[in-house]
Amino acid sequence: MATSKPASRDRTKRRLLRALGVVLAPVTAIVVMAGPAFAEQRACTTRPTHNVCLTIYPLDDGNYKVTLGIDVHMSQQDAQAIIDRPGDPFTGRVFGSDSSNEPKQFLFAVPLDRDTVIATAEFGLSAGFSTIVSPDQLNEDNSPGNRVDEVFGRVRLIERAASRDFNTPEIHNTF
């Protein structure tokens, strides 16, 4: 049975928004803290060429769900060509960042959810990543006098000749 293009487009949009947790909204860094427990934190870029977000959700068991989402704005045809190549087009990681003078500290990888890698006319190439981590994995700063952790996400788009990195803004919290 043939489906109409509008129905197919609507299904794709619903799938994307559900998979990425509405990561695509143009949101600037939002930080909400209430002592050691805190609400969801999200940090996103809203650039003309791409949008990349890091979200950290506290879980009832004391762990955190960490998600990354990305849209790389390009034609749907170019995005589909990247998807059709063998291998995953993206990798996701989270880093600690104490200052611009220090090297960034790799904290952990965030696995790609292959089902979220899609090409659309509206957003280009999109993908989502998620993992559950302990507070220790987000705790990148344990020094006396500076207990605030600064973390950011990095999504790497693996292209034929080179790779491109897309960094989220930092989230600041004591994990």
Short mmCIF file of the C-alpha atoms (twelve columns), coordinates in Angstrom:
data_MODEL
# 
_entry.id   MODEL 
# 
loop_
_atom_site.group_PDB 
_atom_site.id 
_atom_site.type_symbol 
_atom_site.label_atom_id 
_atom_site.label_alt_id 
_atom_site.label_comp_id 
_atom_site.label_asym_id 
_atom_site.label_seq_id 
_atom_site.Cartn_x 
_atom_site.Cartn_y 
_atom_site.Cartn_z 
_atom_site.pdbx_PDB_model_num 
ATOM 1   C CA . MET A 1   0.000  0.000  0.000  1 
ATOM 2   C CA . ALA A 2   1.444  3.379  -0.977 1 
ATOM 3   C CA . THR A 3   1.650  6.139  1.610  1 
ATOM 4   C CA . SER A 4   1.293  9.775  0.798  1 
ATOM 5   C CA . LYS A 5   4.246  12.095 1.180  1 
ATOM 6   C CA . PRO A 6   2.591  14.283 3.860  1 
ATOM 7   C CA . ALA A 7   1.803  11.227 6.020  1 
ATOM 8   C CA . SER A 8   5.350  9.940  5.579  1 
ATOM 9   C CA . ARG A 9   6.775  13.346 6.471  1 
ATOM 10  C CA . ASP A 10  4.566  13.583 9.571  1 
ATOM 11  C CA . ARG A 11  5.634  10.104 10.699 1 
ATOM 12  C CA . THR A 12  9.305  11.015 10.205 1 
ATOM 13  C CA . LYS A 13  8.900  14.224 12.209 1 
ATOM 14  C CA . ARG A 14  7.101  12.417 15.048 1 
ATOM 15  C CA . ARG A 15  9.772  9.707  15.101 1 
ATOM 16  C CA . LEU A 16  12.570 12.270 15.158 1 
ATOM 17  C CA . LEU A 17  11.034 14.349 17.944 1 
ATOM 18  C CA . ARG A 18  10.268 11.263 20.017 1 
ATOM 19  C CA . ALA A 19  13.760 9.804  19.503 1 
ATOM 20  C CA . LEU A 20  15.653 12.988 20.250 1 
ATOM 21  C CA . GLY A 21  13.413 14.104 23.101 1 
ATOM 22  C CA . VAL A 22  12.617 17.386 21.362 1 
ATOM 23  C CA . VAL A 23  16.328 18.180 21.238 1 
ATOM 24  C CA . LEU A 24  15.769 20.149 18.065 1 
ATOM 25  C CA . ALA A 25  14.087 23.126 19.702 1 
ATOM 26  C CA . PRO A 26  16.247 26.239 19.523 1 
ATOM 27  C CA . VAL A 27  17.222 26.364 23.167 1 
ATOM 28  C CA . THR A 28  20.108 28.145 24.781 1 
ATOM 29  C CA . ALA A 29  21.857 26.741 27.826 1 
ATOM 30  C CA . ILE A 30  19.405 26.161 30.656 1 
ATOM 31  C CA . VAL A 31  20.689 25.240 34.086 1 
ATOM 32  C CA . VAL A 32  18.310 24.439 36.910 1 
ATOM 33  C CA . MET A 33  19.823 23.418 40.240 1 
ATOM 34  C CA . ALA A 34  18.359 22.748 43.672 1 
ATOM 35  C CA . GLY A 35  21.186 21.606 45.926 1 
ATOM 36  C CA . PRO A 36  22.599 18.149 45.203 1 
ATOM 37  C CA . ALA A 37  19.437 17.020 43.430 1 
ATOM 38  C CA . PHE A 38  18.536 18.949 40.337 1 
ATOM 39  C CA . ALA A 39  16.115 18.977 37.477 1 
ATOM 40  C CA . GLU A 40  17.022 18.141 33.910 1 
ATOM 41  C CA . GLN A 41  19.823 20.261 32.491 1 
ATOM 42  C CA . ARG A 42  20.150 21.017 28.793 1 
ATOM 43  C CA . ALA A 43  22.776 22.934 26.834 1 
ATOM 44  C CA . CYS A 44  22.301 23.491 23.087 1 
ATOM 45  C CA . THR A 45  23.832 25.417 20.253 1 
ATOM 46  C CA . THR A 46  21.579 27.104 17.724 1 
ATOM 47  C CA . ARG A 47  23.882 27.789 14.813 1 
ATOM 48  C CA . PRO A 48  22.858 28.165 11.183 1 
ATOM 49  C CA . THR A 49  24.958 25.123 10.223 1 
ATOM 50  C CA . HIS A 50  24.042 22.769 13.068 1 
ATOM 51  C CA . ASN A 51  22.316 22.278 16.386 1 
ATOM 52  C CA . VAL A 52  23.837 20.002 19.030 1 
ATOM 53  C CA . CYS A 53  22.510 19.414 22.557 1 
ATOM 54  C CA . LEU A 54  23.658 17.752 25.757 1 
ATOM 55  C CA . THR A 55  20.974 16.831 28.277 1 
ATOM 56  C CA . ILE A 56  21.535 15.352 31.726 1 
ATOM 57  C CA . TYR A 57  18.522 13.844 33.534 1 
ATOM 58  C CA . PRO A 58  18.720 12.765 37.181 1 
ATOM 59  C CA . LEU A 59  17.290 9.270  37.778 1 
ATOM 60  C CA . ASP A 60  15.594 8.011  40.933 1 
ATOM 61  C CA . ASP A 61  18.448 5.575  41.639 1 
ATOM 62  C CA . GLY A 62  21.051 8.381  41.848 1 
ATOM 63  C CA . ASN A 63  22.432 7.824  38.346 1 
ATOM 64  C CA . TYR A 64  22.023 10.133 35.353 1 
ATOM 65  C CA . LYS A 65  20.702 9.613  31.851 1 
ATOM 66  C CA . VAL A 66  22.960 11.503 29.450 1 
ATOM 67  C CA . THR A 67  21.744 12.237 25.931 1 
ATOM 68  C CA . LEU A 68  23.261 13.977 22.939 1 
ATOM 69  C CA . GLY A 69  21.325 15.055 19.870 1 
ATOM 70  C CA . ILE A 70  22.491 16.655 16.655 1 
ATOM 71  C CA . ASP A 71  21.146 18.166 13.454 1 
ATOM 72  C CA . VAL A 72  23.701 18.982 10.775 1 
ATOM 73  C CA . HIS A 73  21.952 21.213 8.269  1 
ATOM 74  C CA . MET A 74  22.437 19.955 4.713  1 
ATOM 75  C CA . SER A 75  20.281 18.727 1.889  1 
ATOM 76  C CA . GLN A 76  18.257 15.594 2.493  1 
ATOM 77  C CA . GLN A 77  20.075 13.972 -0.432 1 
ATOM 78  C CA . ASP A 78  23.532 14.670 1.068  1 
ATOM 79  C CA . ALA A 79  22.349 13.447 4.483  1 
ATOM 80  C CA . GLN A 80  20.974 10.223 3.010  1 
ATOM 81  C CA . ALA A 81  24.265 9.608  1.173  1 
ATOM 82  C CA . ILE A 82  26.104 9.783  4.520  1 
ATOM 83  C CA . ILE A 83  23.592 7.402  6.129  1 
ATOM 84  C CA . ASP A 84  23.901 4.931  3.249  1 
ATOM 85  C CA . ARG A 85  27.670 4.540  3.686  1 
ATOM 86  C CA . PRO A 86  28.868 1.566  5.747  1 
ATOM 87  C CA . GLY A 87  29.519 2.181  9.434  1 
ATOM 88  C CA . ASP A 88  28.100 4.727  11.832 1 
ATOM 89  C CA . PRO A 89  28.303 8.342  10.672 1 
ATOM 90  C CA . PHE A 90  28.651 9.740  14.214 1 
ATOM 91  C CA . THR A 91  30.365 9.194  17.555 1 
ATOM 92  C CA . GLY A 92  29.377 10.867 20.824 1 
ATOM 93  C CA . ARG A 93  31.490 11.680 23.883 1 
ATOM 94  C CA . VAL A 94  31.347 13.741 27.052 1 
ATOM 95  C CA . PHE A 95  34.320 15.744 28.314 1 
ATOM 96  C CA . GLY A 96  35.235 17.686 31.427 1 
ATOM 97  C CA . SER A 97  36.443 21.256 31.054 1 
ATOM 98  C CA . ASP A 98  37.980 23.157 33.949 1 
ATOM 99  C CA . SER A 99  39.344 26.096 31.970 1 
ATOM 100 C CA . SER A 100 40.332 27.116 28.478 1 
ATOM 101 C CA . ASN A 101 44.020 26.690 29.463 1 
ATOM 102 C CA . GLU A 102 43.755 23.004 30.382 1 
ATOM 103 C CA . PRO A 103 43.290 20.074 28.003 1 
ATOM 104 C CA . LYS A 104 39.766 18.701 27.866 1 
ATOM 105 C CA . GLN A 105 39.319 15.547 29.948 1 
ATOM 106 C CA . PHE A 106 37.548 12.629 28.217 1 
ATOM 107 C CA . LEU A 107 34.921 11.268 30.620 1 
ATOM 108 C CA . PHE A 108 32.903 8.651  28.682 1 
ATOM 109 C CA . ALA A 109 31.438 7.683  25.312 1 
ATOM 110 C CA . VAL A 110 27.720 8.039  24.603 1 
ATOM 111 C CA . PRO A 111 26.509 5.296  22.240 1 
ATOM 112 C CA . LEU A 112 24.711 6.230  19.042 1 
ATOM 113 C CA . ASP A 113 21.099 5.106  18.812 1 
ATOM 114 C CA . ARG A 114 21.229 3.924  15.200 1 
ATOM 115 C CA . ASP A 115 17.421 4.118  14.905 1 
ATOM 116 C CA . THR A 116 17.580 7.908  15.333 1 
ATOM 117 C CA . VAL A 117 19.936 8.537  12.402 1 
ATOM 118 C CA . ILE A 118 17.691 10.092 9.769  1 
ATOM 119 C CA . ALA A 119 17.743 12.456 6.816  1 
ATOM 120 C CA . THR A 120 15.016 15.071 6.456  1 
ATOM 121 C CA . ALA A 121 14.469 18.066 4.234  1 
ATOM 122 C CA . GLU A 122 13.787 20.247 7.281  1 
ATOM 123 C CA . PHE A 123 16.770 19.365 9.529  1 
ATOM 124 C CA . GLY A 124 19.304 17.591 7.292  1 
ATOM 125 C CA . LEU A 125 21.240 14.816 9.035  1 
ATOM 126 C CA . SER A 126 20.049 14.062 12.579 1 
ATOM 127 C CA . ALA A 127 20.994 11.576 15.281 1 
ATOM 128 C CA . GLY A 128 20.604 10.836 18.980 1 
ATOM 129 C CA . PHE A 129 22.800 9.175  21.602 1 
ATOM 130 C CA . SER A 130 22.109 8.037  25.170 1 
ATOM 131 C CA . THR A 131 23.665 6.275  28.134 1 
ATOM 132 C CA . ILE A 132 23.231 5.981  31.884 1 
ATOM 133 C CA . VAL A 133 26.172 6.958  34.083 1 
ATOM 134 C CA . SER A 134 26.985 7.200  37.774 1 
ATOM 135 C CA . PRO A 135 27.655 10.551 39.451 1 
ATOM 136 C CA . ASP A 136 31.348 9.584  39.603 1 
ATOM 137 C CA . GLN A 137 31.514 9.496  35.811 1 
ATOM 138 C CA . LEU A 138 30.312 13.116 35.636 1 
ATOM 139 C CA . ASN A 139 32.440 14.250 38.586 1 
ATOM 140 C CA . GLU A 140 35.415 15.716 36.762 1 
ATOM 141 C CA . ASP A 141 36.511 18.103 39.496 1 
ATOM 142 C CA . ASN A 142 37.182 16.913 43.033 1 
ATOM 143 C CA . SER A 143 39.751 19.483 44.105 1 
ATOM 144 C CA . PRO A 144 39.194 21.446 47.336 1 
ATOM 145 C CA . GLY A 145 37.803 24.877 46.613 1 
ATOM 146 C CA . ASN A 146 36.471 23.901 43.187 1 
ATOM 147 C CA . ARG A 147 33.817 21.207 43.368 1 
ATOM 148 C CA . VAL A 148 31.747 22.444 40.422 1 
ATOM 149 C CA . ASP A 149 31.962 20.122 37.447 1 
ATOM 150 C CA . GLU A 150 31.995 21.567 33.934 1 
ATOM 151 C CA . VAL A 151 30.975 19.051 31.260 1 
ATOM 152 C CA . PHE A 152 30.186 19.311 27.577 1 
ATOM 153 C CA . GLY A 153 29.272 16.936 24.778 1 
ATOM 154 C CA . ARG A 154 31.083 16.423 21.500 1 
ATOM 155 C CA . VAL A 155 29.559 14.765 18.452 1 
ATOM 156 C CA . ARG A 156 31.911 13.787 15.655 1 
ATOM 157 C CA . LEU A 157 30.579 13.465 12.111 1 
ATOM 158 C CA . ILE A 158 32.733 10.982 10.253 1 
ATOM 159 C CA . GLU A 159 32.964 12.004 6.617  1 
ATOM 160 C CA . ARG A 160 34.935 10.417 3.792  1 
ATOM 161 C CA . ALA A 161 37.973 12.710 3.754  1 
ATOM 162 C CA . ALA A 162 37.815 14.185 7.258  1 
ATOM 163 C CA . SER A 163 35.790 14.405 10.432 1 
ATOM 164 C CA . ARG A 164 34.005 17.378 11.942 1 
ATOM 165 C CA . ASP A 165 33.478 17.935 15.672 1 
ATOM 166 C CA . PHE A 166 30.432 19.713 17.107 1 
ATOM 167 C CA . ASN A 167 30.606 20.769 20.773 1 
ATOM 168 C CA . THR A 168 27.695 21.597 23.044 1 
ATOM 169 C CA . PRO A 169 27.853 24.440 25.537 1 
ATOM 170 C CA . GLU A 170 28.964 23.410 29.030 1 
ATOM 171 C CA . ILE A 171 26.723 22.276 31.858 1 
ATOM 172 C CA . HIS A 172 27.926 23.308 35.332 1 
ATOM 173 C CA . ASN A 173 26.893 21.308 38.382 1 
ATOM 174 C CA . THR A 174 28.238 19.392 41.362 1 
ATOM 175 C CA . PHE A 175 27.770 15.707 40.562 1 
# 
